[in-house]
Amino acid sequence: MVGENFFSLREEMVKNQIVARGIKDQRVIRAFLKVPRHIFVLEKDLPQAYNDHPLPIGEGQTISQPYMVALMTECLRLKGGERVLEIGTGSGYQTAILAELAGEVYSIERFPSLGEKAGMLLAKLGYKNISIKVGDGTLGWEEFSPYDRIIVTASSPEIPSPLITQLKEGGYLVIPLGESFSQVLTVVEKFGDKIKRQEICGCVFVPLIGRYGWQSDD
Ligand code: SAM
């Protein structure tokens, strides 16, 4: 039914949900026009793939609302060529957007089923600049650090300290910070041993469960 209309649905999503709400970075806009979001949702949700809300992806997790993915991406100020660490691969949709805009993307997912499925999809789509591992992303991925940019796609009470350590001097980290049911999307910039925080807007994300995040999701 939605068949051949995916590109026009994607154009409408970009126009009405992303550009209309103030996303201006043309590289971000082009990436959203290109990446097939419908491939990353469950088959039963295919007709809703381009709608203005998050969708379930299994394991009690979600693919975030398109606008929130776009806003977080724009906040990273990617120019091309950066090394990016993503915590919370989920469906792999945000990972694909990052891979369009940066040099290399390292992504960590807590659930093996999600990490493996996303890895297969992204390989099938032909991305060669993505590495995924299953584990606790609050510990970062030291082997490939430091990172020019870090994006955390689950909410945390505070910034996990290993992520600050693994962020490059002058780099940006984007993370939803706050309580279980309400957070503030925050951009963190690192200067030497200091950080500067900028609050962007309110948001609601699933919890970041791990050693330097929430201890459990109950
Ligand atoms: N960006 C994803 C997408 O486009 O589909 C959505 C991510 S979803 C909102 C958040 C993800 O973070 C979930 O898949 C969840 O399992 C994962 N997560 C939570 N805690 C984590 C941790 N400590 N390490 C890695 N992944 C974690």
Short mmCIF file of C-alpha atoms and ligand atoms in Angstrom, two decimals:
data_model
loop_
_atom_site.label_atom_id
_atom_site.label_comp_id
_atom_site.label_asym_id
_atom_site.label_seq_id
_atom_site.Cartn_x
_atom_site.Cartn_y
_atom_site.Cartn_z
CA MET A 1 0.00 0.00 0.00
CA VAL A 2 2.65 2.53 0.99
CA GLY A 3 4.92 0.79 -1.60
CA GLU A 4 6.30 3.34 -4.04
CA ASN A 5 5.34 6.30 -1.92
CA PHE A 6 8.16 6.05 0.59
CA PHE A 7 10.16 8.84 -1.02
CA SER A 8 7.23 11.22 -1.03
CA LEU A 9 6.41 10.28 2.57
CA ARG A 10 10.03 11.05 3.42
CA GLU A 11 9.81 14.43 1.64
CA GLU A 12 6.66 15.28 3.59
CA MET A 13 8.31 14.22 6.86
CA VAL A 14 11.30 16.46 6.13
CA LYS A 15 9.14 19.43 5.09
CA ASN A 16 6.44 19.26 7.75
CA GLN A 17 8.24 17.84 10.78
CA ILE A 18 11.89 18.80 10.36
CA VAL A 19 12.28 21.98 8.28
CA ALA A 20 9.02 23.49 9.60
CA ARG A 21 10.36 23.16 13.15
CA GLY A 22 13.58 25.00 12.39
CA ILE A 23 16.21 22.46 11.28
CA LYS A 24 18.42 24.42 8.86
CA ASP A 25 21.58 22.36 8.29
CA GLN A 26 21.31 21.38 4.62
CA ARG A 27 23.54 18.31 5.07
CA VAL A 28 21.21 17.05 7.83
CA ILE A 29 18.17 17.69 5.63
CA ARG A 30 19.74 15.79 2.71
CA ALA A 31 20.56 12.83 4.96
CA PHE A 32 16.94 12.66 6.15
CA LEU A 33 15.73 12.70 2.55
CA LYS A 34 18.09 9.85 1.71
CA VAL A 35 17.92 7.35 4.61
CA PRO A 36 14.94 4.95 4.24
CA ARG A 37 13.40 5.19 7.74
CA HIS A 38 10.77 2.54 6.87
CA ILE A 39 13.48 -0.14 6.73
CA PHE A 40 14.24 0.42 10.43
CA VAL A 41 10.71 -0.04 11.83
CA LEU A 42 8.84 -3.27 12.59
CA GLU A 43 6.87 -4.60 9.64
CA LYS A 44 3.55 -4.06 11.41
CA ASP A 45 4.41 -0.34 11.79
CA LEU A 46 5.41 0.21 8.16
CA PRO A 47 2.45 2.53 7.39
CA GLN A 48 3.51 4.73 10.33
CA ALA A 49 7.22 4.79 9.55
CA TYR A 50 7.24 8.51 8.59
CA ASN A 51 4.79 9.69 11.25
CA ASP A 52 5.61 12.34 13.81
CA HIS A 53 6.25 10.06 16.82
CA PRO A 54 8.54 7.31 18.14
CA LEU A 55 7.72 3.67 17.33
CA PRO A 56 8.46 0.40 19.17
CA ILE A 57 11.42 -1.65 17.91
CA GLY A 58 11.32 -4.58 20.37
CA GLU A 59 12.89 -5.18 23.81
CA GLY A 60 10.72 -2.31 25.14
CA GLN A 61 12.81 0.22 23.14
CA THR A 62 11.90 2.79 20.49
CA ILE A 63 13.08 4.42 17.28
CA SER A 64 12.96 8.11 18.20
CA GLN A 65 10.63 10.70 16.65
CA PRO A 66 12.14 11.95 13.35
CA TYR A 67 12.37 15.57 14.57
CA MET A 68 14.26 14.54 17.72
CA VAL A 69 16.76 12.53 15.64
CA ALA A 70 17.21 15.59 13.38
CA LEU A 71 17.59 18.03 16.27
CA MET A 72 20.18 15.86 18.04
CA THR A 73 22.05 15.44 14.75
CA GLU A 74 22.05 19.18 14.04
CA CYS A 75 23.33 19.82 17.58
CA LEU A 76 26.41 17.71 16.76
CA ARG A 77 27.46 20.28 14.09
CA LEU A 78 28.99 17.64 11.82
CA LYS A 79 31.01 18.96 8.89
CA GLY A 80 32.17 15.58 7.51
CA GLY A 81 35.07 13.33 8.45
CA GLU A 82 34.47 13.25 12.21
CA ARG A 83 34.81 10.18 14.41
CA VAL A 84 31.49 9.77 16.23
CA LEU A 85 30.49 7.55 19.15
CA GLU A 86 26.79 6.72 19.48
CA ILE A 87 25.39 5.16 22.65
CA GLY A 88 22.11 3.32 21.99
CA THR A 89 22.09 1.91 18.44
CA GLY A 90 18.43 0.86 18.76
CA SER A 91 17.06 0.31 15.24
CA GLY A 92 20.20 1.77 13.60
CA TYR A 93 18.29 4.68 11.98
CA GLN A 94 20.22 7.43 13.78
CA THR A 95 23.42 5.46 13.10
CA ALA A 96 22.71 5.59 9.34
CA ILE A 97 22.07 9.35 9.49
CA LEU A 98 25.39 9.82 11.33
CA ALA A 99 27.20 7.63 8.80
CA GLU A 100 25.94 9.92 6.01
CA LEU A 101 27.36 12.99 7.74
CA ALA A 102 30.55 11.90 9.52
CA GLY A 103 33.71 9.92 8.75
CA GLU A 104 33.39 6.93 11.09
CA VAL A 105 30.62 5.89 13.45
CA TYR A 106 31.09 3.63 16.47
CA SER A 107 27.80 2.58 18.04
CA ILE A 108 27.05 0.58 21.20
CA GLU A 109 23.76 -1.18 21.99
CA ARG A 110 22.85 -2.90 25.24
CA PHE A 111 20.48 -5.50 23.71
CA PRO A 112 22.21 -8.12 21.50
CA SER A 113 19.03 -8.66 19.44
CA LEU A 114 18.81 -4.94 18.53
CA GLY A 115 22.56 -4.49 17.94
CA GLU A 116 22.71 -7.54 15.66
CA LYS A 117 19.61 -6.60 13.68
CA ALA A 118 20.81 -3.01 13.20
CA GLY A 119 24.25 -4.24 12.13
CA MET A 120 22.72 -6.50 9.47
CA LEU A 121 20.43 -3.76 8.13
CA LEU A 122 23.21 -1.19 7.93
CA ALA A 123 25.51 -3.63 6.14
CA LYS A 124 22.70 -4.44 3.70
CA LEU A 125 22.30 -0.73 3.00
CA GLY A 126 26.01 -0.63 2.14
CA TYR A 127 27.43 1.42 5.01
CA LYS A 128 31.15 0.70 5.42
CA ASN A 129 31.96 3.34 8.04
CA ILE A 130 29.93 1.90 10.94
CA SER A 131 31.16 -0.40 13.74
CA ILE A 132 28.63 -1.74 16.24
CA LYS A 133 29.22 -3.55 19.50
CA VAL A 134 26.93 -4.96 22.15
CA GLY A 135 27.67 -3.80 25.69
CA ASP A 136 27.29 -1.07 28.27
CA GLY A 137 27.71 2.19 26.38
CA THR A 138 28.05 4.22 29.58
CA LEU A 139 31.65 2.92 29.64
CA GLY A 140 32.26 4.35 26.15
CA TRP A 141 34.49 2.56 23.63
CA GLU A 142 38.00 3.39 24.72
CA GLU A 143 39.79 1.57 21.90
CA PHE A 144 38.79 4.15 19.28
CA SER A 145 38.76 7.24 21.51
CA PRO A 146 39.02 10.19 21.51
CA TYR A 147 35.84 11.05 19.61
CA ASP A 148 35.05 14.36 17.87
CA ARG A 149 31.41 13.90 18.75
CA ILE A 150 29.38 11.68 21.10
CA ILE A 151 25.61 11.19 20.97
CA VAL A 152 23.63 9.40 23.67
CA THR A 153 20.16 8.35 22.52
CA ALA A 154 18.84 7.27 25.94
CA SER A 155 18.32 9.38 29.06
CA SER A 156 20.72 9.58 31.96
CA PRO A 157 20.66 11.25 35.40
CA GLU A 158 24.16 12.65 34.66
CA ILE A 159 26.79 12.59 31.93
CA PRO A 160 28.63 9.24 32.20
CA SER A 161 32.20 10.26 33.17
CA PRO A 162 33.95 7.85 30.71
CA LEU A 163 32.19 9.67 27.86
CA ILE A 164 33.63 13.03 28.95
CA THR A 165 37.08 11.43 29.12
CA GLN A 166 36.68 9.93 25.64
CA LEU A 167 35.46 13.20 24.06
CA LYS A 168 38.09 15.20 22.15
CA GLU A 169 39.08 18.67 23.31
CA GLY A 170 36.66 21.10 21.61
CA GLY A 171 34.28 18.21 20.84
CA TYR A 172 30.52 18.09 21.39
CA LEU A 173 28.41 15.55 23.24
CA VAL A 174 24.60 15.47 23.00
CA ILE A 175 22.58 13.75 25.73
CA PRO A 176 19.10 13.84 27.32
CA LEU A 177 19.68 14.52 31.04
CA GLY A 178 17.15 14.35 33.86
CA GLU A 179 14.57 12.20 35.59
CA SER A 180 12.98 8.96 34.33
CA PHE A 181 9.98 10.57 32.62
CA SER A 182 11.26 14.02 31.68
CA GLN A 183 14.63 15.23 30.54
CA VAL A 184 16.41 18.18 28.96
CA LEU A 185 18.30 17.68 25.72
CA THR A 186 21.76 18.99 26.58
CA VAL A 187 24.80 19.84 24.44
CA VAL A 188 28.12 19.55 26.24
CA GLU A 189 31.33 21.14 24.94
CA LYS A 190 34.69 20.09 26.37
CA PHE A 191 37.51 22.57 27.07
CA GLY A 192 40.55 21.00 28.76
CA ASP A 193 39.25 19.57 32.03
CA LYS A 194 36.14 21.80 31.94
CA ILE A 195 32.79 21.35 30.25
CA LYS A 196 30.16 23.88 29.16
CA ARG A 197 26.50 22.79 29.04
CA GLN A 198 23.77 24.25 26.83
CA GLU A 199 20.16 23.22 27.43
CA ILE A 200 18.20 22.83 24.18
CA CYS A 201 14.65 21.66 25.01
CA GLY A 202 12.57 19.24 27.05
CA CYS A 203 12.37 15.65 25.84
CA VAL A 204 11.41 12.11 26.89
CA PHE A 205 13.72 9.16 26.17
CA VAL A 206 13.98 5.56 27.33
CA PRO A 207 16.55 5.16 30.13
CA LEU A 208 20.28 4.64 29.68
CA ILE A 209 20.86 1.52 31.76
CA GLY A 210 24.42 0.89 32.83
CA ARG A 211 27.22 1.47 35.28
CA TYR A 212 27.24 5.28 34.80
CA GLY A 213 23.52 5.68 33.93
CA TRP A 214 20.42 4.27 35.61
CA GLN A 215 20.98 1.00 37.46
CA SER A 216 17.79 -0.69 36.16
CA ASP A 217 14.63 0.13 34.21
CA ASP A 218 12.08 -0.73 36.93
N1 SAM B 1 18.70 6.09 17.98
C1 SAM B 1 17.91 4.90 17.99
C2 SAM B 1 17.17 4.70 16.71
O1 SAM B 1 17.34 5.51 15.79
O2 SAM B 1 16.44 3.70 16.60
C3 SAM B 1 16.93 4.89 19.14
C4 SAM B 1 17.57 4.56 20.38
S1 SAM B 1 16.47 4.15 21.69
C5 SAM B 1 15.63 5.64 22.00
C6 SAM B 1 17.69 4.04 22.98
C7 SAM B 1 18.56 2.81 22.89
O3 SAM B 1 19.54 2.89 23.91
C8 SAM B 1 17.81 1.51 23.14
O4 SAM B 1 17.99 0.65 22.06
C9 SAM B 1 18.45 0.96 24.42
O5 SAM B 1 18.50 -0.45 24.46
C10 SAM B 1 19.81 1.59 24.35
N2 SAM B 1 20.54 1.62 25.62
C11 SAM B 1 20.08 1.89 26.87
N3 SAM B 1 21.08 1.82 27.76
C12 SAM B 1 22.21 1.53 27.06
C13 SAM B 1 23.57 1.33 27.41
N4 SAM B 1 24.03 1.45 28.66
N5 SAM B 1 24.44 1.02 26.43
C14 SAM B 1 24.03 0.91 25.14
N6 SAM B 1 22.76 1.07 24.75
C15 SAM B 1 21.86 1.40 25.70
#
